[in-house]
Each structure stands twice: as structure tokens, then as C-alpha cells.
mmCIF file of C-alpha atoms in Angstrom:
data_model
loop_
_atom_site.group_PDB
_atom_site.id
_atom_site.type_symbol
_atom_site.label_atom_id
_atom_site.label_comp_id
_atom_site.label_asym_id
_atom_site.label_seq_id
_atom_site.Cartn_x
_atom_site.Cartn_y
_atom_site.Cartn_z
ATOM 1 C CA MET V 1 177.054 36.358 -36.020
ATOM 2 C CA ALA V 2 177.894 39.796 -34.675
ATOM 3 C CA PRO V 3 175.428 41.692 -32.484
ATOM 4 C CA ALA V 4 174.088 45.041 -33.676
ATOM 5 C CA ALA V 5 175.366 46.999 -30.664
ATOM 6 C CA SER V 6 178.962 47.534 -29.634
ATOM 7 C CA PRO V 7 180.072 44.863 -27.115
ATOM 8 C CA ALA V 8 180.491 45.864 -23.487
ATOM 9 C CA LEU V 9 183.563 43.730 -22.741
ATOM 10 C CA VAL V 10 186.609 42.911 -24.881
ATOM 11 C CA THR V 11 188.988 40.294 -23.477
ATOM 12 C CA LEU V 12 191.928 38.167 -24.627
ATOM 13 C CA CYS V 13 192.185 34.393 -24.245
ATOM 14 C CA ALA V 14 195.044 32.106 -25.263
ATOM 15 C CA GLN V 15 193.813 30.032 -28.187
ATOM 16 C CA ARG V 16 194.977 26.826 -26.480
ATOM 17 C CA HIS V 17 192.439 27.474 -23.673
ATOM 18 C CA LEU V 18 189.415 27.918 -25.930
ATOM 19 C CA PRO V 19 186.526 25.464 -25.637
ATOM 20 C CA PRO V 20 185.689 23.539 -28.851
ATOM 21 C CA GLU V 21 182.872 25.860 -29.985
ATOM 22 C CA ALA V 22 185.090 28.926 -29.578
ATOM 23 C CA TRP V 23 187.941 27.144 -31.392
ATOM 24 C CA GLN V 24 185.559 26.547 -34.318
ATOM 25 C CA ALA V 25 184.578 30.219 -34.302
ATOM 26 C CA LEU V 26 188.261 31.179 -34.262
ATOM 27 C CA GLN V 27 188.989 28.998 -37.288
ATOM 28 C CA ALA V 28 186.039 30.591 -39.118
ATOM 29 C CA LEU V 29 187.282 34.184 -38.764
ATOM 30 C CA ALA V 30 187.085 35.983 -42.108
ATOM 31 C CA ILE V 31 188.608 39.237 -43.268
ATOM 32 C CA ALA V 32 188.355 41.051 -46.581
ATOM 33 C CA PRO V 33 190.702 39.740 -49.295
ATOM 34 C CA GLU V 34 192.646 43.024 -49.352
ATOM 35 C CA GLN V 35 193.284 42.658 -45.600
ATOM 36 C CA LEU V 36 194.785 39.193 -46.141
ATOM 37 C CA ASP V 37 197.811 40.851 -47.734
ATOM 38 C CA PHE V 38 198.440 42.650 -44.444
ATOM 39 C CA ALA V 39 197.495 40.003 -41.845
ATOM 40 C CA GLY V 40 198.434 36.857 -43.760
ATOM 41 C CA PRO V 41 196.452 33.612 -43.744
ATOM 42 C CA LEU V 42 194.817 32.676 -40.444
ATOM 43 C CA ALA V 43 195.921 29.049 -40.854
ATOM 44 C CA ARG V 44 199.564 30.179 -40.886
ATOM 45 C CA ALA V 45 199.101 32.224 -37.693
ATOM 46 C CA LEU V 46 197.328 29.357 -35.900
ATOM 47 C CA ALA V 47 200.009 26.872 -36.967
ATOM 48 C CA ARG V 48 202.800 29.183 -35.797
ATOM 49 C CA CYS V 49 201.208 29.308 -32.353
ATOM 50 C CA ALA V 50 200.659 25.553 -32.200
ATOM 51 C CA GLU V 51 204.208 24.732 -33.303
ATOM 52 C CA GLY V 52 206.144 27.402 -31.393
ATOM 53 C CA PRO V 53 207.421 27.127 -27.828
ATOM 54 C CA ALA V 54 204.432 27.885 -25.564
ATOM 55 C CA ASP V 55 206.465 30.258 -23.391
ATOM 56 C CA GLU V 56 207.603 32.294 -26.426
ATOM 57 C CA VAL V 57 204.686 32.372 -28.876
ATOM 58 C CA VAL V 58 200.983 32.570 -28.158
ATOM 59 C CA GLY V 59 197.856 33.098 -30.199
ATOM 60 C CA LEU V 60 195.252 35.218 -28.459
ATOM 61 C CA ALA V 61 191.593 35.051 -29.363
ATOM 62 C CA ILE V 62 189.903 38.425 -29.106
ATOM 63 C CA LEU V 63 186.523 38.010 -27.410
ATOM 64 C CA ALA V 64 183.655 40.520 -27.506
ATOM 65 C CA ASP V 65 181.207 39.751 -24.709
ATOM 66 C CA GLY V 66 182.566 36.183 -24.818
ATOM 67 C CA ALA V 67 182.211 35.686 -28.592
ATOM 68 C CA VAL V 68 185.328 35.205 -30.729
ATOM 69 C CA CYS V 69 185.708 38.263 -32.950
ATOM 70 C CA GLY V 70 189.417 38.290 -33.755
ATOM 71 C CA HIS V 71 192.921 36.951 -33.230
ATOM 72 C CA LEU V 72 196.505 38.117 -32.807
ATOM 73 C CA VAL V 73 199.913 36.518 -32.283
ATOM 74 C CA LEU V 74 202.504 37.513 -29.673
ATOM 75 C CA SER V 75 206.105 36.300 -29.672
ATOM 76 C CA THR V 76 209.044 36.961 -27.390
ATOM 77 C CA GLY V 77 212.412 35.477 -26.486
ATOM 78 C CA ALA V 78 214.355 33.633 -29.172
ATOM 79 C CA VAL V 79 211.428 33.542 -31.633
ATOM 80 C CA ARG V 80 210.714 37.279 -31.649
ATOM 81 C CA PRO V 81 211.808 39.199 -34.750
ATOM 82 C CA ASP V 82 215.042 41.185 -34.507
ATOM 83 C CA TRP V 83 213.202 44.531 -34.834
ATOM 84 C CA ALA V 84 211.318 43.844 -31.588
ATOM 85 C CA GLY V 85 214.286 44.154 -29.232
ATOM 86 C CA VAL V 86 214.995 42.748 -25.785
ATOM 87 C CA ARG V 87 212.217 42.518 -23.132
ATOM 88 C CA CYS V 88 209.713 43.046 -25.920
ATOM 89 C CA ALA V 89 206.719 41.128 -27.235
ATOM 90 C CA ALA V 90 206.196 41.303 -30.989
ATOM 91 C CA LEU V 91 202.582 41.532 -32.143
ATOM 92 C CA SER V 92 201.666 40.127 -35.562
ATOM 93 C CA ALA V 93 198.871 38.717 -37.713
ATOM 94 C CA MET V 94 196.146 40.724 -35.948
ATOM 95 C CA ARG V 95 192.683 40.497 -37.433
ATOM 96 C CA ILE V 96 189.101 41.333 -36.542
ATOM 97 C CA ASP V 97 186.383 39.348 -38.311
ATOM 98 C CA ARG V 98 184.744 41.453 -41.036
ATOM 99 C CA ALA V 99 181.321 41.153 -39.316
ATOM 100 C CA TRP V 100 182.780 42.797 -36.194
ATOM 101 C CA GLN V 101 184.889 45.520 -37.829
ATOM 102 C CA GLY V 102 184.198 49.218 -37.345
ATOM 103 C CA ARG V 103 183.310 48.989 -33.639
ATOM 104 C CA GLY V 104 186.690 49.805 -32.098
ATOM 105 C CA LEU V 105 187.302 46.184 -31.073
ATOM 106 C CA GLY V 106 190.852 46.122 -32.440
ATOM 107 C CA THR V 107 191.748 49.201 -30.430
ATOM 108 C CA ARG V 108 190.112 47.777 -27.319
ATOM 109 C CA ALA V 109 191.961 44.469 -27.750
ATOM 110 C CA LEU V 110 195.242 46.368 -28.030
ATOM 111 C CA GLN V 111 194.369 48.296 -24.875
ATOM 112 C CA ALA V 112 193.826 44.952 -23.090
ATOM 113 C CA LEU V 113 197.329 43.720 -23.983
ATOM 114 C CA PRO V 114 199.203 45.316 -21.039
ATOM 115 C CA ALA V 115 197.052 43.473 -18.486
ATOM 116 C CA TRP V 116 197.421 40.161 -20.338
ATOM 117 C CA LEU V 117 201.190 40.622 -20.575
ATOM 118 C CA ALA V 118 201.517 41.586 -16.902
ATOM 119 C CA ALA V 119 199.680 38.403 -15.928
ATOM 120 C CA HIS V 120 201.382 35.989 -18.361
ATOM 121 C CA TRP V 121 204.684 37.481 -19.544
ATOM 122 C CA PRO V 122 205.731 39.905 -16.767
ATOM 123 C CA GLN V 123 209.296 40.062 -18.124
ATOM 124 C CA VAL V 124 208.025 42.022 -21.143
ATOM 125 C CA GLY V 125 208.362 45.812 -20.897
ATOM 126 C CA ARG V 126 206.944 46.820 -24.273
ATOM 127 C CA VAL V 127 205.055 45.624 -27.323
ATOM 128 C CA ALA V 128 206.292 46.227 -30.865
ATOM 129 C CA LEU V 129 204.766 45.593 -34.273
ATOM 130 C CA CYS V 130 205.397 46.274 -37.939
ATOM 131 C CA VAL V 131 202.477 47.747 -39.838
ATOM 132 C CA ASP V 132 202.293 48.180 -43.580
ATOM 133 C CA MET V 133 202.274 51.862 -44.489
ATOM 134 C CA ALA V 134 199.320 51.198 -46.826
ATOM 135 C CA ASN V 135 197.214 49.791 -43.945
ATOM 136 C CA LEU V 136 195.795 53.114 -42.760
ATOM 137 C CA ALA V 137 193.018 51.611 -40.598
ATOM 138 C CA ALA V 138 195.510 49.503 -38.643
ATOM 139 C CA ARG V 139 197.926 52.403 -38.226
ATOM 140 C CA ARG V 140 195.125 54.542 -36.776
ATOM 141 C CA ALA V 141 194.000 51.755 -34.416
ATOM 142 C CA TYR V 142 197.560 51.201 -33.193
ATOM 143 C CA ALA V 143 198.027 54.937 -32.563
ATOM 144 C CA ARG V 144 194.714 55.117 -30.642
ATOM 145 C CA ALA V 145 195.972 52.246 -28.470
ATOM 146 C CA GLY V 146 199.162 54.113 -27.547
ATOM 147 C CA PHE V 147 201.631 52.772 -30.112
ATOM 148 C CA VAL V 148 204.128 55.272 -31.528
ATOM 149 C CA ALA V 149 206.212 55.040 -34.689
ATOM 150 C CA VAL V 150 209.939 54.542 -34.167
ATOM 151 C CA GLY V 151 212.593 54.974 -36.825
ATOM 152 C CA ALA V 152 212.087 55.332 -40.537
ATOM 153 C CA PRO V 153 209.834 53.025 -42.552
ATOM 154 C CA ARG V 154 211.593 49.875 -43.700
ATOM 155 C CA ALA V 155 211.163 47.417 -46.552
ATOM 156 C CA GLY V 156 208.514 44.844 -45.688
ATOM 157 C CA ARG V 157 207.000 41.693 -47.117
ATOM 158 C CA ILE V 158 204.517 43.550 -49.372
ATOM 159 C CA GLY V 159 205.804 47.134 -49.230
ATOM 160 C CA PRO V 160 207.122 49.741 -46.806
ATOM 161 C CA GLU V 161 206.270 49.124 -43.154
ATOM 162 C CA GLN V 162 206.641 51.078 -39.931
ATOM 163 C CA VAL V 163 207.780 49.719 -36.585
ATOM 164 C CA MET V 164 205.491 50.956 -33.783
ATOM 165 C CA VAL V 165 206.084 50.465 -30.053
ATOM 166 C CA ARG V 166 204.013 50.767 -26.903
ATOM 167 C CA GLU V 167 205.819 50.926 -23.574
ATOM 168 C CA LEU V 168 204.047 49.060 -20.766
#
């Protein structure tokens, strides 16, 4: 259950390093049904991370004062999407549990990405993502975290989407 106050510390932890109780909390993350269209099923994101090459795809648990509150996927190398470019990590399937939403945790997790990447994937020079144009909350969070739109919107899985990039 989420605390009433905003957490003091937001950190990222590779899902493969989570202790069993945190892994259970990760698997229990829930988002609103309308957000599922944007983020996709959690089971698919977790499976992608488990099945992909560990040096090219990683699932990161988002922790608020040590409690699992969200998840995102990073990919690079041969498994990154073509829109991400060279020396780039592609961010996808980001979600914050509905009990934790509205506290700026997504933005703070995005702001923690450069330090995680410097420590684990130092070859990466930027982070890119595709965000659905209809997902206004995510677009605002990405902009607050330093991501900027590049190019024109493109056709996406469920509608037009915008590529956004943050240089590291």
C-alpha cells in the first residue's frame, strides 16, 4: 500500500536483483485499464526482460523509499527499435502503480535514469521513447524529465506517437 506522503527517495533496481517480496510486489503492479493501452500488459514486459539478452534488455523496478511502485523496460544494441538510433537506450512499457500515481514518481524515476545508465550501460549517450499522442500525462512527465520531441508524429500501435529523446 502507498504511503500518504510523497516518498523521499526514488531509485531504480534491475528486476533480476529484486528479493522475493519485492518481485511479488512488482508482479502485482496495477494501472488503470485505459493506461494498459499505452503501457501494454505487465506480463509481456516482464517476459521480454527475462527472455532478452541481459546486456541488451533490462526491466527496472521503480522504488519509492524502497517499496516497488513502478516498472520500465530499457533496450539497447541489436534489440533496440530502429527509431532509437545508435548509442541509445530505448525506454518502453513504463508504468506507475495506480496507488502511487500523482506524486511525481514517474518524473523522478526518469530523472534517475542517467545515473543508472552511467553505472550499467556507459556506452549509451541518450535515451529515446515513443509516447502515444493521446497519453498527455506521460508526455508531460517525459518533458519535465528533460525529454524533447524529435521529428513528426508517426503511426503507432494504437494511434499517432511521438519520438522523444533525452541526451545524457
